[in-house]
PDB file of C-alpha atoms in Angstrom:
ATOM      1  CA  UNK A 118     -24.570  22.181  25.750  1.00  0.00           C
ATOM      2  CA  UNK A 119     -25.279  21.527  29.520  1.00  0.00           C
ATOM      3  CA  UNK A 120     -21.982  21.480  31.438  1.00  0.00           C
ATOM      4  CA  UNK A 121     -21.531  22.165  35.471  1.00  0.00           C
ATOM      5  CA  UNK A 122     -21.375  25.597  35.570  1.00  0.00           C
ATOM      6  CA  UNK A 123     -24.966  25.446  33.916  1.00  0.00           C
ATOM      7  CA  UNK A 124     -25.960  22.962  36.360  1.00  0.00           C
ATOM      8  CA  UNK A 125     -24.578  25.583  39.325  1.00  0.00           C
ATOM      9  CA  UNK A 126     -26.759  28.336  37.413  1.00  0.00           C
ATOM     10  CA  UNK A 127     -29.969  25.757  37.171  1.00  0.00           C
ATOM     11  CA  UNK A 128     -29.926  25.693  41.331  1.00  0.00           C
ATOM     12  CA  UNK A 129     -29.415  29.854  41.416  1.00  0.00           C
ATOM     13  CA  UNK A 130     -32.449  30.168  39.032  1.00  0.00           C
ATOM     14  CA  UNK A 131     -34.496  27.606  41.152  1.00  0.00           C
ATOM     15  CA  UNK A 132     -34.148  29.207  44.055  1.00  0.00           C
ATOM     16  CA  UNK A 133     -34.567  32.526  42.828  1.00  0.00           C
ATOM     17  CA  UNK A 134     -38.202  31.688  40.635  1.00  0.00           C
ATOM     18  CA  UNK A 135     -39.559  29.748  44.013  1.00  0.00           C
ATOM     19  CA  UNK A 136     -38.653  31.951  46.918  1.00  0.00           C
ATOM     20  CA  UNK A 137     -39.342  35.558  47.465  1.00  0.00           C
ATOM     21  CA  UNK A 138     -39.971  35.608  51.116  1.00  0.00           C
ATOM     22  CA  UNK A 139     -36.699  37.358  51.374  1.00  0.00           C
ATOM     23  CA  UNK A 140     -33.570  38.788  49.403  1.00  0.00           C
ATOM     24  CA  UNK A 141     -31.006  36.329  48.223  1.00  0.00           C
ATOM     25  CA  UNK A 142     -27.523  37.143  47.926  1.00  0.00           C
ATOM     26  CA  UNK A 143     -24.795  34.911  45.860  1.00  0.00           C
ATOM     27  CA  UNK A 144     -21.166  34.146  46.682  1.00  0.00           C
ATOM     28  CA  UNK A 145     -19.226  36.630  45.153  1.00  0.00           C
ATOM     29  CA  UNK A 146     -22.029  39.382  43.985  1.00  0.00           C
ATOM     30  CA  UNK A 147     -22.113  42.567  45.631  1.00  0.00           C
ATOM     31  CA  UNK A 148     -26.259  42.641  47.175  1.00  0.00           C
ATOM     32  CA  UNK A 149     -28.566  45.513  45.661  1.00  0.00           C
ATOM     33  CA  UNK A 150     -29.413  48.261  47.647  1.00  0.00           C
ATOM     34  CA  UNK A 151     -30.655  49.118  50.178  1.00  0.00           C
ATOM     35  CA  UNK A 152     -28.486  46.794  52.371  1.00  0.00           C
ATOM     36  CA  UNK A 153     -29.014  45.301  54.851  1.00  0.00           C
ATOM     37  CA  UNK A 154     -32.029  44.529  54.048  1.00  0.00           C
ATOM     38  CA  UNK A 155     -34.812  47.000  56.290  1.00  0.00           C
ATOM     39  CA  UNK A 156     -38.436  47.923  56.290  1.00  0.00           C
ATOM     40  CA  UNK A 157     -40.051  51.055  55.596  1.00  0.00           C
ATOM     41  CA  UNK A 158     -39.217  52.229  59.554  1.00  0.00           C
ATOM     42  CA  UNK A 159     -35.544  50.988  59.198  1.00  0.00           C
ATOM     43  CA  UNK A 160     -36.208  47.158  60.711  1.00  0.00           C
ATOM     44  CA  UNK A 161     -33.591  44.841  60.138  1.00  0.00           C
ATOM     45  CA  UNK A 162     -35.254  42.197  57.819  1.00  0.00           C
ATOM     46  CA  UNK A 163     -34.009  38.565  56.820  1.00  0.00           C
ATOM     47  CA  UNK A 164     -32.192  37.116  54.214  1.00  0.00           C
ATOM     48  CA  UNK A 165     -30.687  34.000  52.720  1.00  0.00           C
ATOM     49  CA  UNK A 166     -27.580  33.917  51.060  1.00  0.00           C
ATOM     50  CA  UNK A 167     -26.594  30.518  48.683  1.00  0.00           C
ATOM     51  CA  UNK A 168     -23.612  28.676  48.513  1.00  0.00           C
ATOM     52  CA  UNK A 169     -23.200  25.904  46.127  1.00  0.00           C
ATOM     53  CA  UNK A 170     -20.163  23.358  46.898  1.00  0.00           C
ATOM     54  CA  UNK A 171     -18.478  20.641  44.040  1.00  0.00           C
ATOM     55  CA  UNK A 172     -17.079  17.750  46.482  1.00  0.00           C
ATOM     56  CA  UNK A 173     -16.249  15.821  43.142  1.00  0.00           C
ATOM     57  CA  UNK A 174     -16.461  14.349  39.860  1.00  0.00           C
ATOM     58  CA  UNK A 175     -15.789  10.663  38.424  1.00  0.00           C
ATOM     59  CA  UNK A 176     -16.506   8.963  35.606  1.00  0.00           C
ATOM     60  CA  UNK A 177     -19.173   6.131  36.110  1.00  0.00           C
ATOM     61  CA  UNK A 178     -19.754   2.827  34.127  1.00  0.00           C
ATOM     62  CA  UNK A 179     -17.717   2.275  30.960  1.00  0.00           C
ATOM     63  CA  UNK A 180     -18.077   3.945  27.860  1.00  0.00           C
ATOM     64  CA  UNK A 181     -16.616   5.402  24.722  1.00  0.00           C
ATOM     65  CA  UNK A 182     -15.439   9.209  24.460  1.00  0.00           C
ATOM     66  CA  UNK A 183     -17.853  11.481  23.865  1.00  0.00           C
ATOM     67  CA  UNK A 184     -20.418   8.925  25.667  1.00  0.00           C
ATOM     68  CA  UNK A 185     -18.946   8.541  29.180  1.00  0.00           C
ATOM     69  CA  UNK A 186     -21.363   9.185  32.465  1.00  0.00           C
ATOM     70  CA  UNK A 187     -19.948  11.631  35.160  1.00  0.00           C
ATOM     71  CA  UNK A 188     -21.060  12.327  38.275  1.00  0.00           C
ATOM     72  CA  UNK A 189     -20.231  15.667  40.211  1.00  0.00           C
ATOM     73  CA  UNK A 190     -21.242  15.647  43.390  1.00  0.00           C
ATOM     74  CA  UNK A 191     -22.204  18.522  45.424  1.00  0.00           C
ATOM     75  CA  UNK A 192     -23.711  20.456  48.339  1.00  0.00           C
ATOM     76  CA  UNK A 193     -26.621  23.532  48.635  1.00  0.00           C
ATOM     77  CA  UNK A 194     -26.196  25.860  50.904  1.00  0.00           C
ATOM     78  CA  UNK A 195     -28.183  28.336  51.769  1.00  0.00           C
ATOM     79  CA  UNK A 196     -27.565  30.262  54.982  1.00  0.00           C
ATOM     80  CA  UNK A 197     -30.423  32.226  56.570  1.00  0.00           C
ATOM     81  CA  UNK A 198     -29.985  35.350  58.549  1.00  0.00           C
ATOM     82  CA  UNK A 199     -32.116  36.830  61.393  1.00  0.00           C
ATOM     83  CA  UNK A 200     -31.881  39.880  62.905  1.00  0.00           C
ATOM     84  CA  UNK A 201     -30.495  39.187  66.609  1.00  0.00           C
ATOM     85  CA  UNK A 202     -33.289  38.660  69.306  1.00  0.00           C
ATOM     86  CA  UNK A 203     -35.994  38.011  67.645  1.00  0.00           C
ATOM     87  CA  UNK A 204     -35.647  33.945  68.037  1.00  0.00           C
ATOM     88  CA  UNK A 205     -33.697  31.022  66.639  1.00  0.00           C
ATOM     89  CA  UNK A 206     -37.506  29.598  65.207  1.00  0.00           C
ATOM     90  CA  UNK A 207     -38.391  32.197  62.151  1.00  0.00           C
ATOM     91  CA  UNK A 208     -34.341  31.029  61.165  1.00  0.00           C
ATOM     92  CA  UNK A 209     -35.239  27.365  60.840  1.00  0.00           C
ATOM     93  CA  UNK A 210     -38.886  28.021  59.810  1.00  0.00           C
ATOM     94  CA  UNK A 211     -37.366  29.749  56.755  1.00  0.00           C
ATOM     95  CA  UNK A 212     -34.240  26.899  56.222  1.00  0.00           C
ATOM     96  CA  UNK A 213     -37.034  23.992  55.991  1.00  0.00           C
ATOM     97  CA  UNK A 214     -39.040  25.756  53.525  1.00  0.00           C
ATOM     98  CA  UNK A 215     -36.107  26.417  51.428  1.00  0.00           C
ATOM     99  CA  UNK A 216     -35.145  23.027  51.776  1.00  0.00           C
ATOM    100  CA  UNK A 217     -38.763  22.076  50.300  1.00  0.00           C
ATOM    101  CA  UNK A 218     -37.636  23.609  47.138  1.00  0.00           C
ATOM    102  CA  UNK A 219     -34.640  21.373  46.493  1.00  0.00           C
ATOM    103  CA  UNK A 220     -36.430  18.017  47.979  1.00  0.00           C
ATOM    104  CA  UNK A 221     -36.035  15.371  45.730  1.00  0.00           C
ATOM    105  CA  UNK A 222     -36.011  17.144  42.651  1.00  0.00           C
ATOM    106  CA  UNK A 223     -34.630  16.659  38.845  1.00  0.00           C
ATOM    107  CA  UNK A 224     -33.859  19.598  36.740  1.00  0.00           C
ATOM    108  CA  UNK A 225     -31.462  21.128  34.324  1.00  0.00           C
ATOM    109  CA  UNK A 226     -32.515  18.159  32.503  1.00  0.00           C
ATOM    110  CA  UNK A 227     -33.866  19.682  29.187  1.00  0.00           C
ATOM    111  CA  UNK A 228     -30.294  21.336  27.739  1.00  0.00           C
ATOM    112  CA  UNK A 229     -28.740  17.883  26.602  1.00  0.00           C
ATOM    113  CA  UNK A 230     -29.564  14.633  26.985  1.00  0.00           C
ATOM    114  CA  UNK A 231     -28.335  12.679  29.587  1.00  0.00           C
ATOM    115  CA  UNK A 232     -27.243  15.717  31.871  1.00  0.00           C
ATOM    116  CA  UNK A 233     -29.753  17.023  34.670  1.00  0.00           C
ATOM    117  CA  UNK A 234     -29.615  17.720  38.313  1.00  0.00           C
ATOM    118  CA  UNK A 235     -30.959  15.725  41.348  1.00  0.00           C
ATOM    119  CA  UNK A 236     -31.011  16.731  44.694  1.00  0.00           C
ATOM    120  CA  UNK A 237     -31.730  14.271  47.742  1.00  0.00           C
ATOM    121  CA  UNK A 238     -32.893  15.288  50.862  1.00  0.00           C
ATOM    122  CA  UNK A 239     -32.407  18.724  52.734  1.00  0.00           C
ATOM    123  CA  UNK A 240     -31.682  18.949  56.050  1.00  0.00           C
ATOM    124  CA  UNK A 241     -31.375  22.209  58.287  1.00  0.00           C
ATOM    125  CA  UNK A 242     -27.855  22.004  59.553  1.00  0.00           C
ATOM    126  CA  UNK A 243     -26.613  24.818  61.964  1.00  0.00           C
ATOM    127  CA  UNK A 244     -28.645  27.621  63.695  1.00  0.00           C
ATOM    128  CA  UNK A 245     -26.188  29.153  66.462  1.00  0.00           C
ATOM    129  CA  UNK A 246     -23.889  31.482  64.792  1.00  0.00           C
ATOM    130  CA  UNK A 247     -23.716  35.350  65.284  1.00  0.00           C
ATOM    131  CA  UNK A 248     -22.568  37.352  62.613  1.00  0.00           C
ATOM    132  CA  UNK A 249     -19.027  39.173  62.843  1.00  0.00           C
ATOM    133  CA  UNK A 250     -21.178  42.561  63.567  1.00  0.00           C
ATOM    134  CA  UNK A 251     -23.450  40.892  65.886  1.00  0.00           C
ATOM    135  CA  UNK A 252     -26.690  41.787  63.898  1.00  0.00           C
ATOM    136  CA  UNK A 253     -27.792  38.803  62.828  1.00  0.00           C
ATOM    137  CA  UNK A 254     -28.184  35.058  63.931  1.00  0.00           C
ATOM    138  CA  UNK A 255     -27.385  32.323  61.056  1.00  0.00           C
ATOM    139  CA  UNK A 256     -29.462  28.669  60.690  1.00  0.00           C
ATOM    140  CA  UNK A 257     -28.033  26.954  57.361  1.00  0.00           C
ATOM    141  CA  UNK A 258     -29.540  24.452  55.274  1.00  0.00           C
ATOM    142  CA  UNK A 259     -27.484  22.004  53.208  1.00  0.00           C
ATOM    143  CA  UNK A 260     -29.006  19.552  50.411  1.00  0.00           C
ATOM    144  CA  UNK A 261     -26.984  17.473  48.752  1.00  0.00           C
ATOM    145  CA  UNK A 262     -26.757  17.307  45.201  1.00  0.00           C
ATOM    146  CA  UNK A 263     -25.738  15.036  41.693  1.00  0.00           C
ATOM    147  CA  UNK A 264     -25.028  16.333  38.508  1.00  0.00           C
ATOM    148  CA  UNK A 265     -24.991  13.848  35.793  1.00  0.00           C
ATOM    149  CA  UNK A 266     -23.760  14.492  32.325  1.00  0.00           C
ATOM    150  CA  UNK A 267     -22.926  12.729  29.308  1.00  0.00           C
ATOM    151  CA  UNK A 268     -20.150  13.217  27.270  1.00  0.00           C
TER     152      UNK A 268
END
């Protein structure tokens, strides 16, 4: 049975099958080792790390119980980190292409009928924040999102 927390799941496995340009980290989950993130000679490398927002749900149209619309809407965010001096552009080079793989899409559609996912338009939002230990340099991309479902 699709609910939101499956639809919340749908964007973390999306983003995880289509982007492996860098590590992804998750609100709340501890990153794997090694961290940060280096190369084989100890460069700092980047990485993205997603946030997915709920703004609110409703009930749209009429309908009887167990056959009502509802719409949660929502907001991706993923937040890309750079290592310090080395640019603001490979920050926002890597935002738009993450963007790319939320543009306009529909999934989480093939649990339950009448439930799915659709995401509008991405947009690269900020891209002048230092971290707290000054090692890396933040751009963030939002898109927003709709989950529909049926019950």
């Amino acid at each position: 049975m699709a609910d939101y927390a499956g639809a919340e799941e749908a964007i973390r496995q999306r983003l995880a099958a289509n982007w492996q340009a860098t590590r992804i980290t998750d609100q709340n989950a501890q990153p794997d080792d090694p961290w940060p993130p280096v190369d084989g000679d100890g460069v700092l490398q980047p990485w993205v790390n997603l946030e997915i927002e709920c703004s609110g749900s409703k009930i749209v149209g009429q309908g009887r119980p167990g056959n009502h619309v509802y719409r949660y809407d929502g907001l991706i965010i993923v937040h890309v980190f750079t290592p310090v001096n080395t640019g603001a552009s490979q920050g926002k080079q890597l935002a738009v292409a993450i963007g790319e793989i939320f543009r306009r899409q529909k999934f989480y559609d093939d649990v339950s009928p009448g439930c799915c996912v659709r995401t509008e338009d991405p947009y690269p939002a900020e891209g002048n924040a230092k971290s707290d230990d000054g090692n890396w340099f933040g751009t963030t991309m939002m898109c927003p999102f709709v989950y529909w479902h049926r019950g």
